[in-house]
Coordinates of C-alpha atoms and ligand atoms in Angstrom, one line a residue:
Chain P
M1 CA -30.2 -78.0 -130.5
G2 CA -33.7 -75.9 -130.5
E3 CA -35.3 -79.0 -131.0
V4 CA -33.6 -80.7 -127.8
L5 CA -34.7 -77.7 -125.6
R6 CA -38.4 -78.1 -127.0
V7 CA -38.7 -81.7 -126.0
D8 CA -37.6 -80.9 -122.3
L9 CA -40.3 -77.8 -122.3
P10 CA -43.2 -79.8 -121.3
R11 CA -41.8 -81.3 -118.2
H12 CA -40.5 -78.1 -116.9
A13 CA -44.2 -76.8 -117.6
A14 CA -45.7 -79.9 -115.6
T15 CA -46.7 -79.3 -111.9
P16 CA -44.1 -81.5 -109.8
P17 CA -46.3 -83.8 -107.5
P18 CA -46.7 -82.4 -104.2
L19 CA -44.3 -83.5 -101.8
P20 CA -45.2 -85.2 -98.5
P21 CA -45.6 -82.9 -95.8
V22 CA -42.9 -83.0 -93.1
V23 CA -45.4 -82.4 -90.3
R24 CA -48.7 -84.0 -90.1
L25 CA -50.8 -84.8 -87.3
N26 CA -53.9 -86.8 -87.9
K27 CA -56.9 -86.0 -84.9
F28 CA -54.1 -85.7 -82.5
S29 CA -55.3 -85.5 -79.0
R30 CA -53.7 -85.1 -75.4
Q31 CA -55.1 -84.7 -72.0
F32 CA -54.1 -84.2 -68.6
G33 CA -56.7 -85.7 -66.3
E34 CA -60.0 -84.8 -67.3
T35 CA -59.0 -81.6 -69.4
R36 CA -58.2 -82.4 -73.7
V37 CA -55.5 -79.9 -74.1
L38 CA -55.4 -81.1 -77.7
D39 CA -58.6 -82.3 -79.1
D40 CA -58.6 -84.1 -82.3
L41 CA -56.0 -81.6 -84.2
D42 CA -55.0 -81.9 -87.3
L43 CA -52.0 -80.2 -89.0
S44 CA -49.8 -80.5 -91.6
I45 CA -47.0 -78.4 -92.7
A46 CA -45.4 -78.3 -96.3
P47 CA -41.7 -78.6 -96.7
G48 CA -40.5 -75.0 -96.6
E49 CA -43.4 -73.7 -95.8
F50 CA -43.5 -70.7 -92.8
V51 CA -46.6 -71.2 -90.7
A52 CA -47.3 -69.2 -87.7
L53 CA -49.3 -70.5 -84.9
L54 CA -51.4 -67.9 -82.8
G55 CA -53.6 -68.5 -79.8
R56 CA -54.8 -67.6 -76.4
S57 CA -53.1 -68.4 -73.5
G58 CA -53.9 -71.5 -72.5
S59 CA -55.2 -72.7 -75.8
G60 CA -52.6 -75.5 -76.2
K61 CA -49.6 -74.2 -78.1
T62 CA -46.8 -75.0 -75.7
T63 CA -48.2 -78.4 -75.6
L64 CA -48.7 -79.0 -79.4
L65 CA -44.9 -77.4 -79.7
R66 CA -43.7 -79.9 -76.9
T67 CA -45.0 -82.7 -79.0
L68 CA -43.5 -81.4 -82.1
A69 CA -40.0 -81.1 -80.4
G70 CA -40.4 -84.6 -79.2
L71 CA -40.5 -83.7 -75.5
D72 CA -43.9 -85.5 -75.0
G73 CA -44.8 -88.9 -76.1
T74 CA -47.2 -89.5 -78.8
S75 CA -48.4 -92.5 -77.3
D76 CA -48.7 -94.3 -81.1
Q77 CA -51.2 -91.4 -82.3
D78 CA -50.7 -90.6 -86.2
V79 CA -47.9 -88.3 -86.0
T80 CA -45.1 -87.3 -88.3
V81 CA -42.5 -85.0 -87.6
P82 CA -39.0 -85.1 -89.5
A83 CA -35.8 -86.4 -87.4
S84 CA -34.0 -83.3 -88.4
R85 CA -35.6 -80.7 -86.3
A86 CA -34.3 -77.5 -84.3
T87 CA -35.8 -75.7 -81.5
V88 CA -35.4 -72.0 -80.8
F89 CA -36.9 -71.0 -77.5
Q90 CA -38.1 -67.8 -76.1
D91 CA -35.4 -68.1 -73.5
A92 CA -32.9 -69.0 -76.1
R93 CA -31.5 -71.6 -73.5
L94 CA -27.7 -71.8 -74.0
L95 CA -25.8 -73.6 -71.7
P96 CA -24.3 -71.0 -69.5
W97 CA -20.9 -73.3 -68.7
K98 CA -20.3 -73.7 -72.7
R99 CA -18.8 -70.8 -74.8
V100 CA -20.8 -69.7 -77.5
W101 CA -19.5 -72.2 -80.3
Q102 CA -19.7 -75.3 -78.2
N103 CA -23.2 -74.2 -77.5
V104 CA -23.8 -74.0 -81.2
V105 CA -22.6 -77.5 -81.8
L106 CA -23.8 -79.1 -78.9
G107 CA -24.3 -83.1 -79.5
L108 CA -23.1 -82.9 -82.8
R109 CA -19.8 -84.0 -84.0
P110 CA -18.5 -82.2 -86.8
A111 CA -15.1 -83.1 -88.2
D112 CA -14.0 -79.2 -87.1
P113 CA -16.8 -78.3 -84.9
R114 CA -14.9 -75.0 -84.0
K115 CA -15.2 -74.5 -87.7
A116 CA -18.7 -75.4 -88.0
A117 CA -20.0 -73.2 -85.3
A118 CA -17.9 -70.3 -86.5
Q119 CA -19.7 -70.9 -89.9
A120 CA -23.2 -70.9 -88.7
L121 CA -22.5 -68.2 -86.1
R122 CA -21.3 -65.8 -89.2
E123 CA -24.7 -66.4 -90.6
V124 CA -26.6 -65.0 -87.8
G125 CA -23.6 -62.2 -87.5
L126 CA -21.7 -63.4 -84.5
D127 CA -18.8 -64.7 -85.4
H128 CA -17.2 -62.2 -83.5
R129 CA -18.5 -63.8 -80.1
L130 CA -17.3 -67.2 -80.9
D131 CA -15.5 -67.7 -77.4
A132 CA -17.8 -65.9 -75.2
W133 CA -19.6 -67.1 -72.3
P134 CA -23.4 -67.1 -73.0
L135 CA -24.3 -65.4 -70.0
T136 CA -22.0 -61.9 -71.4
L137 CA -24.3 -62.0 -74.4
S138 CA -27.1 -59.6 -74.9
G139 CA -30.7 -60.8 -75.4
G140 CA -30.6 -60.4 -79.3
E141 CA -27.2 -61.9 -79.0
A142 CA -28.2 -65.0 -77.3
Q143 CA -31.0 -65.5 -79.9
R144 CA -28.6 -65.2 -82.5
A145 CA -26.7 -67.9 -80.9
S146 CA -29.7 -70.0 -80.3
L147 CA -30.4 -69.6 -84.0
A148 CA -26.9 -70.6 -84.9
R149 CA -27.5 -74.0 -83.1
A150 CA -30.5 -74.5 -84.6
L151 CA -29.1 -73.9 -88.1
T152 CA -26.3 -76.3 -87.5
R153 CA -28.4 -79.3 -87.8
K154 CA -29.9 -78.4 -91.2
P155 CA -33.2 -79.2 -90.1
E156 CA -36.2 -79.8 -92.2
L157 CA -38.6 -78.2 -89.2
L158 CA -37.5 -75.2 -87.4
L159 CA -39.5 -74.8 -84.4
L160 CA -39.4 -71.2 -83.3
Y161 CA -41.4 -70.9 -80.0
E162 CA -42.2 -67.2 -79.2
P163 CA -38.7 -66.5 -79.8
F164 CA -38.5 -62.7 -80.1
A165 CA -41.1 -62.1 -77.6
A166 CA -38.7 -61.1 -74.7
L167 CA -36.7 -58.7 -77.4
D168 CA -36.9 -55.1 -77.7
A169 CA -38.8 -53.6 -80.3
L170 CA -35.9 -52.7 -82.7
T171 CA -34.0 -55.7 -81.8
R172 CA -37.1 -57.5 -82.9
I173 CA -36.9 -56.1 -86.0
R174 CA -33.5 -57.5 -86.7
M175 CA -34.5 -60.8 -85.7
H176 CA -37.1 -60.8 -88.2
A177 CA -35.1 -59.9 -90.8
L178 CA -32.7 -62.4 -90.1
V179 CA -35.2 -65.3 -89.5
L180 CA -36.5 -64.5 -92.9
A181 CA -32.8 -64.5 -94.4
L182 CA -32.1 -67.5 -92.9
W183 CA -35.3 -69.2 -94.0
R184 CA -34.9 -68.2 -97.6
A185 CA -31.2 -69.6 -97.6
H186 CA -32.2 -72.8 -95.9
Q187 CA -35.6 -73.6 -96.5
P188 CA -36.9 -75.4 -93.7
A189 CA -40.3 -75.6 -92.8
V190 CA -41.0 -73.3 -89.8
L191 CA -43.5 -73.5 -87.2
L192 CA -43.6 -70.1 -85.5
V193 CA -45.7 -70.0 -82.3
T194 CA -46.2 -66.7 -81.1
H195 CA -48.8 -64.3 -79.7
D196 CA -47.7 -61.2 -81.6
V197 CA -50.5 -60.7 -84.5
E198 CA -48.3 -58.7 -86.3
E199 CA -45.0 -60.6 -86.5
A200 CA -47.2 -63.7 -87.6
M201 CA -48.5 -61.4 -90.6
A202 CA -44.9 -60.3 -91.4
L203 CA -43.2 -63.6 -91.5
A204 CA -45.7 -66.5 -92.3
D205 CA -47.3 -68.0 -95.4
R206 CA -50.3 -69.1 -93.2
I207 CA -51.3 -68.7 -89.9
L208 CA -53.0 -70.7 -87.8
V209 CA -55.2 -69.9 -84.8
L210 CA -55.4 -72.5 -82.0
D211 CA -58.5 -72.5 -79.8
R212 CA -59.2 -74.9 -77.1
G213 CA -56.9 -77.5 -78.7
R214 CA -58.1 -77.3 -82.1
I215 CA -57.4 -75.5 -85.0
A216 CA -60.3 -72.8 -85.2
A217 CA -58.9 -70.8 -88.1
E218 CA -56.3 -70.6 -90.9
E219 CA -55.4 -67.6 -93.2
R220 CA -53.5 -68.2 -95.8
I221 CA -51.3 -64.8 -97.2
T222 CA -50.8 -64.7 -100.7
A223 CA -49.1 -61.1 -101.1
P224 CA -45.2 -61.2 -101.2
R225 CA -43.6 -60.1 -98.1
G226 CA -42.7 -56.5 -98.4
R227 CA -45.9 -55.8 -100.1
R228 CA -48.2 -57.2 -97.7
G229 CA -49.5 -53.5 -96.6
P230 CA -52.6 -53.3 -98.2
T231 CA -54.0 -57.0 -97.0
V232 CA -52.9 -56.4 -93.4
R233 CA -55.2 -54.4 -91.7
A234 CA -58.4 -56.6 -92.9
L235 CA -56.4 -59.6 -91.9
R236 CA -55.4 -58.2 -88.4
E237 CA -59.1 -57.6 -87.8
T238 CA -60.0 -61.0 -88.9
L239 CA -57.0 -62.7 -86.7
L240 CA -58.0 -61.0 -84.0
G241 CA -61.6 -61.7 -84.0
H242 CA -60.4 -65.3 -84.1
L243 CA -58.6 -64.7 -81.1
G244 CA -61.7 -63.0 -79.4
L245 CA -61.0 -59.6 -79.7
E246 CA -63.3 -57.2 -81.7
A247 CA -61.2 -54.7 -83.3
G248 CA -62.0 -51.3 -84.0
G249 CA -60.8 -51.6 -87.5
G250 CA -57.8 -53.8 -86.7
V251 CA -56.2 -50.9 -85.1
Y252 CA -54.5 -51.3 -81.4
A253 CA -55.2 -48.0 -80.4
D254 CA -58.7 -48.4 -80.8
L255 CA -58.8 -51.9 -79.8
V256 CA -57.4 -51.0 -76.6
A257 CA -60.0 -48.3 -75.8
Q258 CA -62.9 -50.7 -76.5
E259 CA -61.5 -53.5 -74.4
H260 CA -62.7 -53.0 -70.6
Chain T
M1 CA -16.7 -68.2 -37.8
L2 CA -13.1 -67.6 -39.2
R3 CA -14.5 -68.9 -42.6
L4 CA -17.7 -66.9 -42.3
S5 CA -16.2 -63.5 -41.5
S6 CA -13.5 -63.8 -44.0
F7 CA -16.3 -64.7 -46.4
R8 CA -17.9 -61.6 -45.9
T9 CA -14.6 -59.5 -46.0
E10 CA -14.3 -60.8 -49.5
I11 CA -17.8 -59.3 -50.4
A12 CA -17.2 -56.2 -49.0
M13 CA -14.3 -55.7 -50.9
T14 CA -15.4 -56.9 -54.4
N15 CA -18.4 -54.6 -54.2
A16 CA -16.5 -51.9 -52.6
R17 CA -14.9 -49.1 -54.9
P18 CA -11.6 -49.4 -55.0
N19 CA -10.6 -45.9 -53.5
D20 CA -8.5 -44.7 -50.8
R21 CA -11.4 -44.7 -48.3
R22 CA -11.0 -48.4 -48.6
G23 CA -7.4 -48.4 -48.2
R24 CA -7.3 -46.6 -45.1
R25 CA -10.1 -48.9 -43.9
M26 CA -8.1 -52.3 -44.8
G27 CA -5.4 -50.4 -42.8
G28 CA -7.9 -50.1 -40.1
R29 CA -8.8 -54.1 -39.9
W30 CA -5.2 -54.9 -39.0
L31 CA -5.0 -52.2 -36.3
S32 CA -6.7 -53.8 -33.5
P33 CA -5.3 -57.3 -33.9
I34 CA -2.0 -55.7 -33.7
L35 CA -2.9 -53.6 -30.7
L36 CA -3.6 -57.0 -29.5
L37 CA -0.7 -58.4 -29.9
L38 CA 1.3 -55.8 -28.4
L39 CA -1.1 -55.8 -25.2
W40 CA -0.5 -59.4 -24.8
E41 CA 3.4 -59.3 -25.0
A42 CA 3.1 -56.3 -22.7
G43 CA 1.5 -58.7 -20.6
S44 CA 3.8 -61.7 -21.2
R45 CA 6.8 -59.3 -19.9
T46 CA 5.7 -57.7 -17.1
G47 CA 4.8 -61.0 -15.7
L48 CA 1.2 -60.1 -15.8
I49 CA 0.2 -63.0 -18.3
P50 CA 2.4 -66.4 -16.7
A51 CA 4.1 -68.1 -19.3
H52 CA 2.5 -71.3 -18.2
T53 CA -1.0 -69.4 -19.1
L54 CA -0.5 -68.1 -22.3
A55 CA 3.1 -67.9 -23.6
A56 CA 4.3 -64.4 -25.2
P57 CA 4.1 -63.8 -29.0
S58 CA 7.4 -63.6 -28.9
S59 CA 8.3 -66.8 -27.7
V60 CA 5.6 -68.6 -29.6
F61 CA 7.4 -67.0 -32.8
G62 CA 10.4 -68.1 -31.4
T63 CA 9.1 -71.9 -31.1
L64 CA 7.6 -71.9 -34.5
L65 CA 11.1 -71.3 -35.7
D66 CA 12.7 -73.9 -33.6
M67 CA 10.1 -76.3 -34.4
L68 CA 10.4 -75.7 -38.1
R69 CA 14.1 -76.0 -38.3
S70 CA 13.9 -79.1 -36.1
G71 CA 11.6 -80.9 -38.5
E72 CA 9.1 -81.4 -35.4
L73 CA 6.6 -79.4 -36.9
P74 CA 6.9 -80.3 -40.8
A75 CA 6.7 -84.0 -40.1
N76 CA 3.9 -84.0 -37.4
L77 CA 2.0 -81.6 -39.8
L78 CA 2.2 -84.1 -42.7
V79 CA 0.8 -86.8 -40.5
S80 CA -2.3 -84.7 -39.6
F81 CA -2.7 -83.4 -43.4
G82 CA -2.4 -87.0 -44.4
R83 CA -5.3 -87.9 -42.3
A84 CA -7.5 -85.0 -43.1
T85 CA -6.9 -85.7 -46.9
I86 CA -7.5 -89.0 -46.8
G87 CA -10.4 -88.9 -44.6
L88 CA -11.8 -86.5 -47.0
V89 CA -10.9 -87.9 -50.3
I90 CA -13.1 -91.3 -48.9
G91 CA -15.6 -88.8 -47.4
A92 CA -16.2 -86.5 -50.5
T93 CA -16.0 -89.8 -52.8
T94 CA -18.4 -91.3 -51.1
G95 CA -20.5 -88.4 -50.9
I96 CA -20.5 -87.7 -54.6
V97 CA -21.3 -91.6 -55.7
L98 CA -24.0 -91.5 -52.9
A99 CA -25.5 -87.8 -54.5
L100 CA -25.2 -88.7 -58.2
A101 CA -26.6 -92.1 -57.7
T102 CA -29.9 -91.0 -55.9
G103 CA -29.9 -87.3 -57.7
L104 CA -30.0 -89.4 -61.1
S105 CA -32.3 -92.4 -60.3
R106 CA -35.5 -92.0 -58.7
R107 CA -35.4 -95.7 -57.4
I108 CA -32.2 -95.3 -56.0
D109 CA -33.0 -92.3 -54.2
S110 CA -36.5 -93.6 -52.5
A111 CA -34.1 -96.2 -51.3
I112 CA -30.7 -94.2 -50.0
D113 CA -32.0 -90.6 -49.3
P114 CA -34.3 -91.3 -46.1
I115 CA -31.0 -93.4 -44.8
M116 CA -28.8 -90.5 -45.3
Q117 CA -31.5 -88.0 -44.0
I118 CA -31.5 -90.0 -40.9
K119 CA -27.9 -90.0 -40.8
R120 CA -27.6 -86.7 -40.9
T121 CA -29.6 -86.0 -37.6
I122 CA -26.8 -88.0 -35.7
P123 CA -23.9 -85.3 -34.7
V124 CA -20.8 -87.6 -36.0
V125 CA -18.4 -86.2 -33.1
A126 CA -21.0 -88.4 -30.9
L127 CA -20.0 -91.5 -32.9
T128 CA -16.2 -91.4 -31.6
P129 CA -16.6 -93.9 -28.8
L130 CA -18.3 -96.3 -31.3
F131 CA -15.6 -95.8 -33.6
I132 CA -13.2 -96.6 -31.3
V133 CA -14.6 -99.7 -30.3
W134 CA -14.8 -100.7 -33.8
F135 CA -11.8 -99.6 -35.3
G136 CA -9.4 -99.5 -32.0
I137 CA -7.1 -96.3 -31.3
G138 CA -4.8 -96.4 -34.7
E139 CA -5.3 -94.3 -37.8
T140 CA -8.2 -96.0 -39.0
P141 CA -11.0 -94.1 -36.1
K142 CA -9.5 -91.0 -37.1
I143 CA -9.8 -91.5 -40.8
A144 CA -13.1 -93.3 -40.3
L145 CA -13.9 -89.9 -38.2
I146 CA -13.1 -87.6 -41.0
A147 CA -14.5 -89.4 -43.8
F148 CA -17.9 -90.0 -42.2
A149 CA -18.3 -86.5 -41.2
T150 CA -17.7 -85.1 -44.7
I151 CA -19.8 -87.2 -46.8
F152 CA -22.7 -85.4 -45.8
P153 CA -22.1 -81.8 -46.8
V154 CA -21.0 -83.2 -50.5
Y155 CA -23.9 -85.4 -50.4
L156 CA -26.4 -82.7 -49.5
N157 CA -25.5 -80.1 -51.6
L158 CA -24.7 -81.9 -54.8
Y159 CA -28.4 -83.8 -54.4
Q160 CA -29.7 -80.6 -54.2
G161 CA -28.0 -79.0 -57.0
I162 CA -29.1 -82.1 -59.2
R163 CA -32.2 -82.1 -58.3
G164 CA -32.3 -77.8 -58.7
V165 CA -30.8 -78.0 -62.7
D166 CA -33.1 -76.2 -64.8
V167 CA -35.5 -78.7 -66.5
R168 CA -35.9 -76.2 -69.3
M169 CA -32.3 -76.7 -69.9
I170 CA -33.1 -80.6 -69.8
D171 CA -35.8 -80.1 -72.2
M172 CA -33.4 -78.0 -74.5
A173 CA -31.0 -80.8 -74.5
R174 CA -33.7 -83.5 -75.0
S175 CA -35.0 -81.5 -78.0
Y176 CA -31.8 -81.7 -79.2
G177 CA -31.2 -85.3 -79.6
L178 CA -29.1 -85.4 -76.6
S179 CA -28.6 -88.8 -75.0
R180 CA -29.0 -89.3 -71.3
G181 CA -25.6 -89.8 -70.9
Q182 CA -24.7 -86.8 -72.9
I183 CA -27.2 -85.0 -70.6
V184 CA -25.8 -86.2 -67.5
R185 CA -22.4 -84.8 -68.7
D186 CA -23.2 -81.4 -70.5
V187 CA -26.4 -80.3 -68.3
I188 CA -26.8 -82.2 -65.0
L189 CA -23.0 -82.0 -64.2
P190 CA -21.7 -78.6 -64.8
G191 CA -25.4 -77.3 -63.4
A192 CA -24.7 -79.3 -60.1
L193 CA -20.9 -77.9 -59.9
P194 CA -21.4 -74.9 -57.9
S195 CA -23.5 -76.6 -55.3
L196 CA -20.9 -79.6 -55.0
L197 CA -18.0 -77.0 -54.7
T198 CA -20.2 -75.2 -51.9
G199 CA -20.5 -78.8 -50.2
L200 CA -16.7 -79.4 -50.5
R201 CA -16.2 -76.0 -48.9
Y202 CA -18.3 -77.1 -45.4
S203 CA -16.9 -80.8 -45.9
L204 CA -13.3 -79.0 -46.0
S205 CA -13.9 -77.1 -42.7
I206 CA -15.7 -80.4 -41.2
A207 CA -12.8 -82.2 -41.9
I208 CA -10.5 -79.9 -39.9
I209 CA -12.8 -79.7 -36.7
L210 CA -12.9 -83.5 -36.9
L211 CA -9.0 -83.9 -37.3
V212 CA -8.9 -81.6 -34.3
I213 CA -11.2 -84.0 -32.3
A214 CA -9.6 -87.1 -33.5
E215 CA -6.3 -86.4 -32.8
Q216 CA -7.5 -86.3 -29.1
I217 CA -7.8 -90.2 -29.5
N218 CA -4.2 -91.3 -28.1
A219 CA -2.2 -90.1 -31.3
S220 CA 1.4 -90.6 -31.6
A221 CA 2.3 -88.5 -34.3
G222 CA 0.5 -85.3 -35.7
L223 CA -0.5 -82.1 -34.5
G224 CA -2.8 -83.4 -32.0
F225 CA -0.5 -85.2 -30.5
L226 CA 1.9 -82.3 -30.1
I227 CA -0.7 -80.6 -28.4
N228 CA -1.0 -83.3 -25.9
N229 CA 2.3 -83.6 -25.4
A230 CA 2.8 -79.6 -25.1
R231 CA -0.4 -80.0 -22.7
D232 CA 1.6 -82.3 -20.1
F233 CA 4.7 -80.0 -20.0
M234 CA 2.6 -76.8 -19.6
R235 CA 4.1 -75.7 -23.1
T236 CA 1.6 -73.1 -24.1
D237 CA 3.9 -71.6 -26.6
I238 CA 3.9 -75.5 -28.7
I239 CA 0.2 -75.2 -28.0
V240 CA -0.4 -72.0 -30.0
V241 CA 1.7 -72.8 -32.7
C242 CA 0.0 -75.9 -33.4
L243 CA -3.3 -73.7 -33.2
M244 CA -2.3 -71.5 -35.5
V245 CA -1.3 -74.3 -37.9
Y246 CA -4.8 -75.4 -37.6
A247 CA -6.2 -72.0 -38.7
L248 CA -3.7 -72.0 -41.4
L249 CA -4.9 -75.3 -42.7
G250 CA -8.3 -73.8 -42.7
L251 CA -7.2 -71.0 -44.4
A252 CA -5.5 -72.9 -46.8
A253 CA -8.1 -75.0 -47.8
D254 CA -10.5 -72.2 -48.4
A255 CA -8.1 -70.4 -50.7
G256 CA -7.9 -74.0 -52.4
I257 CA -11.8 -74.2 -53.3
R258 CA -11.7 -70.9 -54.2
A259 CA -9.1 -71.5 -56.5
I260 CA -10.6 -74.0 -57.9
E261 CA -14.3 -72.1 -58.0
R262 CA -12.5 -69.5 -60.3
R263 CA -11.2 -71.9 -62.6
A264 CA -14.4 -74.0 -62.7
L265 CA -17.3 -71.3 -62.6
A266 CA -15.1 -68.9 -65.0
W267 CA -18.7 -68.9 -66.9
R268 CA -20.4 -67.0 -64.1
P269 CA -21.1 -63.2 -64.5
N270 CA -19.8 -62.3 -61.1
L271 CA -16.3 -63.7 -61.6
L272 CA -16.2 -62.5 -65.1
E273 CA -16.4 -59.3 -64.4
A274 CA -13.8 -59.4 -61.7
Ligands
ADP301 N1 -48.4 -81.0 -67.6 C1 -49.4 -80.3 -67.6 N2 -50.5 -80.8 -66.5 C2 -51.9 -80.6 -66.6 N3 -51.9 -79.5 -67.2 C3 -51.4 -79.1 -68.0 C4 -49.9 -79.3 -68.2 N4 -49.6 -78.5 -69.1 C5 -50.4 -78.2 -69.6 N5 -51.6 -78.0 -68.9 C6 -52.7 -77.2 -69.5 O1 -53.0 -77.6 -70.9 C7 -53.6 -76.2 -71.1 C8 -52.9 -75.3 -72.2 O2 -51.6 -75.3 -71.9 P1 -50.4 -74.4 -73.1 O3 -50.1 -75.8 -73.7 O4 -49.5 -74.3 -71.8 O5 -51.2 -73.6 -73.6 P2 -50.6 -72.3 -74.0 O6 -49.0 -72.1 -74.5 O7 -51.3 -72.2 -75.3 O8 -50.5 -71.1 -73.2 C9 -53.8 -75.1 -70.1 O9 -54.8 -75.1 -69.4 C10 -52.6 -76.0 -69.1 O10 -53.2 -75.5 -67.7
MG302 MG1 -47.6 -71.2 -73.6

């Protein structure tokens, strides 16, 4: 018995070969007229990785996300995105004329759609609103339904497009916790587009800063979530610096006072 | 006019708090029509209003009962109702098909929409002589007039509705991999439905107006026939009965559309609260 175990050990100890990335853009460019909105952009996201993308307004975040979501053509450039992907938009985008459960299974044909929807809604804590009309949901509830809709696709890539920006602070904290729980349970690669530095530092493994269509900076966070307190202050200052804000020690109150 | 004012009343009713002040005001709203009716009756009885000018309400009511009992009114109402319905169905269907074609395909749009916009500028009533020349004086010109006139409200509103569908919703559907057919079925058509119903509402009122006009063309049955006959014998009571029936047709059509709206647009928050 013991010998058999020993034989198995080396195989476990060896690091597994790195899985191919789920997202890979190689010198990807996109331009509207004369302006190059994405400029030779390289991006790679590993399976199960949680990446946040920061960038000033106009830096190309929306354009990049539309490419990854398959909304814009890639005109034969070197782009890899998984077929199973799902997007959560800032404005939830539930079809108001379909009940919540119908929205959750939109475009899918599971054997029992209502049951499939109920299961996903239970995960986001919204199974009691299965038959509700979307316009009767609060902002937080709508975003939960939207997350459930994304989850039912079992996505390899989950695109979160400023999904919490329109929520109040308390709801946002709850949603952050929910997203982390769902991410742990389902292990999709996540690209979170946000302009909230705190949010990015709380959720992501890796933070990218987009500037004029290129990845201008990349910060990897090694501290586990829940124990990031000590590193966050310096990181915040760095990130704000990348975003073009010289922060007073990364403290928002001081930052505001210095901006003229 | 009737439609608009009744619509305003409805808005006022849904906005008002249910208290007795509203009840009193509603009572007040009935007061003046009843007073008018009483004055009219008094005028007729005293001979101030001769019967060949305008029959008394009581005699109108009596005539109404007679015409119902003899089957004269139901039979002719059915004929008129049939004309309006057939015309409306043809017109609305044409409008829907054209709007779907132009709204969903840019190529068809650039071919058809300009024609529709030009056609819109011609008052349909002015086409009556032409329709008589083309279709004679039987049922065909009547139905054709109604059909022709009811195309436009449905077409214009549905077209606007399709074009006005939220692109963000279409983006969402595309990002979730829905096919073009699914997007049309699940996003575009439901999104354009409120506009279609608005168009239908207008088409219904227009169908009734055109019915009145078309039935002036040498009809041998229908409400218009009754009115023409009554005119020749100066039977103002019959004329008033027919006018009432026209009005009731309009009200019924409106109620029908509203019932459809309540069912089809149940997802809208203003209806949800009610
Ligand atoms: N469809 C378009 N046509 C022309 N210019 C565009 C279009 N979409 C985006 N842009 C331009 O590309 C730049 C980047 O836009 P966007 O990706 O929306 O940035 P962000 O989301 O980071 O604010 C902006 O300058 C914007 O004006
Ligand atoms: Mg943007």
